[in-house]
Amino acid sequence: MDYNHIEIEGKWKKFWAENKIYKVSNDTTKPKYYVLDMFPYPSGAGLHVGHPLGYIASDILSRYKKMSGYNVLHPMGYDAFGLPAEQYAITTGVHPASSTDENIKRYRAQLDNIGFSYDWDREVKTSDPSYYKWTQWIFSELYKHYYDLRADKACPITDLINEFCKTGNAKIQATNTLDITFSAEEWKSFNIAQKEEILMNYRLAYRKVGYVNWCEALGTVLANDEIKDGVSERGGYPVERKPMMQWFLRITSYAERLLNDMKSLDWSDALKTMQANWIGRSEGAQMFFDIEGHDLKLEIFTTRPDTIFGATYMVLAPEHDYVDIITTKAQKEDISQCIKLVNNRSERDRMAEVKDMTGAFTGAYAINPFNGDKIPIWIGDYVLKDYGTGAIMAVPSDDERDATFAKKYNLPFIDVVDKSSYPGASLHDKLGIIINSDFLNGMEVPAAIQYMFDQIDLKGYGQKRVNYKLRDANFSRQRYWGEPFPIKYDKEGIPHLLEKSELPLLLPELSNFKPTTDGKSPLAKATDWVNDGEFTRETDTMPGFAGSSWYFLRYMDSTNDDEFASQDAVNYWKEVDFYIGGAEHAVGHLMYSRFWHKFLYDKGLVPTPEPFKKLVNQGMIQGVIESIYLKKSDLVKEFYSEEIALSMENEDFALIPIHIDFVSQYGTPNSHLSLEGISEFIKWRPEFANASFFTSDGIIENGKIISGNSGVKLLTKSEVGKMSKRYFNVVNPDDVVEKYGADCFRMYEMFLGPIDQSKPWDINGIDGVSKFLRKFWNLSHNEGVLMISEDAPNKEELKVLHTTIKKVTEDIERFSMNTTISAFMVCVNDLRRLNCNKSEILKPLTLLLAPFAPFIAEEIWYQLGGEGSVHHAKFPTSNPTYLVEDTILYPICVNGKKRDEVEFSPDETQQNIEQAVLSLESIKKWLEGKPAKKVIIVKGRMINIVI
RNA sequence: GCCGAAGUGGUGGAAUUGGUAGACACGCUGGACUCAAAAUCCAGUGCUAGCGAUGGUGUGCGGGUUCGAGUCCCGCCUUCGGUACCA
């Protein structure tokens, strides 16, 4: 028969499922290899062609490793809690659990269509109670631990309590947010509430006030993503930052280890740099300033204590606790106005808009401990509450942001660093000589910094300290569709953990998913659930990253009901050997997962300190967003071709996203709706049936041309962006698979380019891969009939085969899948040229192709009489004896430009080569009779003549 | 703003360690087969001058290092990802 992908793929898909050929055992003598994909969020738009990019690459690697003798764990699951399902529930009333299940079913069918080798018996779903039982359990454990700096690991909070009873807290070295010391006697005298409050400052999961984006009009907390230009995306209502008591995870305890342990990881430098910058370690000084007229010390952190004589004002974050206390009556109005303004700005805007800062004077003064000078205390939006101590000393002469702020509010500058001997140095460089600074005058900056560390410590003004930009993770969400906290509060508001036996704490059933009017999670409405005798339950839920921070461990033993995974399973699979996922997770998800893993490592529950040994970020497959220009008007519905719309400078246009299927030449500058496209658009959007369409070639009304010719083009706006339901640009892999087959789809996605590069989806070019598969099939088939030769292969055929084996193996190892596809194409082209249909060549070639195109390979393997499934066979290895070259073709360059090429034997002497080359006519003419200045011969590479 | 990445023919891309720029494909042009079309096959295809031989030029822009730069260094531009509650 001719190559028929529908028949072949249907047949083997069934066979593989029935025979469970991808079942993975935890019990084997083979070496293990763990290949992991970042699991998807099952969105309502279904899987699009971007998702499988990484999945296909990792599937190829898994199959290759399996054929190379490893026991490979290659699982898949769903990150099933999330905001979109809840939004959908709010608008439609459909329970998130049922829409999520629907979506998962669809995802599963789509994944199955592509021929992945997942062991589906290990599937996990974060919203499944049997899974989130263990998410809740890990939270409980975090609650029950503190970070001990002497042991440099998490230790049970009961140990800490014991120490408190014995010696109080003075000698304890643990990460905490407590600013009092107490003796053992004092500790014993505290009541339960006081004790619990103190312990909260040590626990790895703890409560404190955090800020949320509150939208009064919508009566809900908004995600940053739901805010555009400072107002809610839905409705455009104002958003303010509102304080709320919330749970946090003390990830900062692990900052140093998260930073240092990266060194051993096989991750890209770019990714490591991003994580390191996110952690943001900096060495500086913690300093205390007296505040005039108050019995308060203002704590600041600075990396530049050497510039203290240039500190002309102090800045507190507007949320700083002291603001209310120190603000003078006269300044109250200014300060509250400023806070109001700042509350309407997102944190990101505050950091980004360095050109437009907002601040106000509190009326209070700090005292410079070194010279007793009064320094005015301001508040400013460019100082963030959670970074450092939420307060800085501002040195406008040596810091750009301080300078901008100082200029706006006319605050003085004092130059303290003379950079004149360092011409190229910018303000960021810690270079220069200190001036106007009393005892520091004349010192070089780095020396002055060190000197000040000593002075601050000596005089008791503070101490040297390491600060991190990394902040503790806000772990509370005022939402329904997430893990409930295993926490209940007693009448005094003291939190209590649920017992392990009470887990999982199930989400209560609800029919209305809107938040309560006071901004609490919808769970607060389930009063039967909330009230548990004397206790009331926590009504916030956990964020999206909770379930995804440990799912890779659950796959190892996904159905275990007694542990998150058995110790046997965890000790066998250890860590993920190869992890692939989107670059958009480069900091968030990876940081949280590493943190949780380290915590479990501290508890001796996992054998490695890091979860992901090697990591590759795949690029995004982007979509094309096509939209048309609608004139903003209540009276008429008029669309204008892009070139006309852009020329009408006085008119306002709305961009209406349109389905990409209607657009001709989509994704190009010439993208447009033809007459046919316009009528399809009208059919799709009947509300525009009577609209007018103005183009340069004619006008259309009611779907008919009223002037001009039928070749009209309504030019559209074409942008590259996310594939998303809202842009009507989602390309479903099912359609491609149906037309070309899964093998072709897999190979084409790989052929598109390097795995880590983003690019817009483009179907042009898939024919090349489709042709390749037919050519491969026809190597063993003639007019649909199997036609194979059992003759021994010749030297040339063996060379083609073994060159391909070498290239493909090397390229899989360095995860360069696009070049493997080219290598296959070259190989098949060569074998066709040689008219080779020999079994001894085609069988190894089929094995080689099996990880890439599993269906056609299985069929050909079967037809060639291969034993068992091709996917259980052994991957071929390259024999170097077939690859030896008799001669090397050298390019001959003159001044680096290629002018000729000559073949030499690999062991030809330098002199002979030089002589032969210089006597070539094609070279002589460049020399013009003069001798060459230099002849460079790079053995096996090239020859360059310098004239 | 800050952090990270990318930019090579008409298009996707290749060039793995500083050593022949454009492999492999798509598209396009011409040809074969066909009543015709599709499919398939063959040839050509960076731009530019030239009938040609051959030459010039060419990897986002501007400089630099080197016998030699897509690759290294300095300064820009554009696009994409992240920026702590999208996932």
Tab-separated table of C-alpha atoms (C1' of nucleotides) in Angstrom, chain A residues 41 79 82-83 212 223-225 246 270 273-274 277-278 348 352 469-471 476-479 584 587 622 751-752 754 759 765 768 771 774 807 814 818-819 822 825-826 829 832 891 898-899 925-926 936 942 944, chain B residues 1-8 10-27 39-43 46 53-58 66-69 79-87:
chain	number	residue	atom	x	y	z
A	41	TYR	CA	-3.024	24.327	32.711
A	79	ASP	CA	-2.004	21.988	36.760
A	82	GLY	CA	-6.498	28.350	38.441
A	83	LEU	CA	-8.157	31.626	37.808
A	212	VAL	CA	-3.716	43.073	47.420
A	223	ALA	CA	-4.517	39.574	39.680
A	224	ASN	CA	-1.862	41.860	38.195
A	225	ASP	CA	-2.797	40.335	34.883
A	246	GLN	CA	-2.405	36.729	54.641
A	270	ALA	CA	20.853	33.062	31.147
A	273	THR	CA	21.503	34.802	35.935
A	274	MET	CA	17.773	35.486	35.982
A	277	ASN	CA	19.063	38.533	39.926
A	278	TRP	CA	15.690	37.605	41.305
A	348	ARG	CA	5.289	47.444	38.904
A	352	ALA	CA	9.086	51.242	36.322
A	469	LYS	CA	15.671	41.320	46.823
A	470	LEU	CA	13.796	38.016	47.071
A	471	ARG	CA	10.696	38.434	49.193
A	476	SER	CA	-3.049	33.480	50.190
A	477	ARG	CA	-5.591	34.017	47.457
A	478	GLN	CA	-9.111	35.291	47.979
A	479	ARG	CA	-10.460	32.706	45.549
A	584	GLU	CA	7.974	32.242	31.195
A	587	VAL	CA	11.877	32.428	37.928
A	622	GLN	CA	3.199	32.564	18.955
A	751	PHE	CA	11.907	21.139	11.966
A	752	LEU	CA	10.640	24.674	12.662
A	754	PRO	CA	15.788	25.522	17.633
A	759	LYS	CA	8.411	31.986	16.552
A	765	GLY	CA	6.728	24.256	4.841
A	768	GLY	CA	8.594	19.274	2.973
A	771	LYS	CA	7.276	14.557	1.329
A	774	ARG	CA	6.603	9.457	1.770
A	807	LYS	CA	24.710	13.142	13.458
A	814	ARG	CA	22.593	18.394	22.547
A	818	ASN	CA	15.697	20.656	14.054
A	819	THR	CA	19.050	19.584	12.680
A	822	SER	CA	17.601	17.807	8.207
A	825	MET	CA	16.236	14.324	4.907
A	826	VAL	CA	19.816	14.318	3.647
A	829	ASN	CA	17.863	11.869	-0.405
A	832	ARG	CA	17.284	7.425	-3.065
A	891	PRO	CA	38.930	25.953	0.889
A	898	LYS	CA	37.441	31.961	-0.506
A	899	ARG	CA	38.958	31.850	-4.026
A	925	LYS	CA	46.581	36.057	-10.030
A	926	TRP	CA	45.868	37.569	-6.602
A	936	ILE	CA	47.957	29.944	7.418
A	942	MET	CA	41.081	25.655	5.715
A	944	ASN	CA	44.371	31.299	4.197
B	1	G	C1'	12.634	51.336	34.234
B	2	C	C1'	15.091	46.655	35.684
B	3	C	C1'	16.524	41.307	34.436
B	4	G	C1'	16.927	37.630	30.374
B	5	A	C1'	16.758	36.216	25.125
B	6	A	C1'	16.575	36.932	19.861
B	7	G	C1'	17.660	39.640	15.045
B	8	U	C1'	21.244	35.625	8.831
B	10	G	C1'	11.096	36.218	-0.512
B	11	U	C1'	10.054	32.532	4.219
B	12	G	C1'	11.494	28.768	8.461
B	13	G	C1'	16.296	28.076	9.455
B	14	A	C1'	22.035	25.755	9.060
B	15	A	C1'	27.052	27.068	10.162
B	16	U	C1'	28.537	22.488	17.347
B	17	U	C1'	35.552	25.270	19.433
B	18	G	C1'	36.910	32.425	15.685
B	19	G	C1'	38.044	29.051	9.881
B	20	U	C1'	34.137	27.715	2.789
B	21	A	C1'	27.845	32.189	5.114
B	22	G	C1'	22.955	30.384	3.318
B	23	A	C1'	23.006	23.014	4.779
B	24	C	C1'	17.882	21.099	4.892
B	25	A	C1'	13.101	22.729	3.634
B	26	C	C1'	9.134	26.190	1.907
B	27	G	C1'	8.193	29.570	-1.960
B	39	A	C1'	0.805	14.491	-7.605
B	40	U	C1'	5.738	13.197	-8.924
B	41	C	C1'	10.521	14.020	-11.102
B	42	C	C1'	14.748	17.241	-13.136
B	43	A	C1'	17.316	22.090	-13.229
B	46	G	C1'	21.242	35.971	-1.412
B	53	A	C1'	34.429	33.868	-17.548
B	54	U	C1'	34.511	36.550	-13.363
B	55	G	C1'	34.032	40.521	-9.899
B	56	G	C1'	31.739	43.601	-6.107
B	57	U	C1'	28.721	43.194	-1.950
B	58	G	C1'	26.286	40.610	2.049
B	66	U	C1'	42.055	39.326	14.398
B	67	C	C1'	45.633	36.491	8.922
B	68	G	C1'	40.285	35.492	9.296
B	69	A	C1'	34.117	37.735	12.844
B	79	U	C1'	11.010	42.359	18.833
B	80	C	C1'	9.798	38.695	22.536
B	81	G	C1'	9.614	36.651	27.815
B	82	G	C1'	9.661	37.916	33.136
B	83	U	C1'	8.918	41.820	36.695
B	84	A	C1'	6.449	38.538	42.589
B	85	C	C1'	-2.101	37.266	42.290
B	86	C	C1'	-2.293	34.737	34.244
B	87	A	C1'	-0.471	29.993	33.780
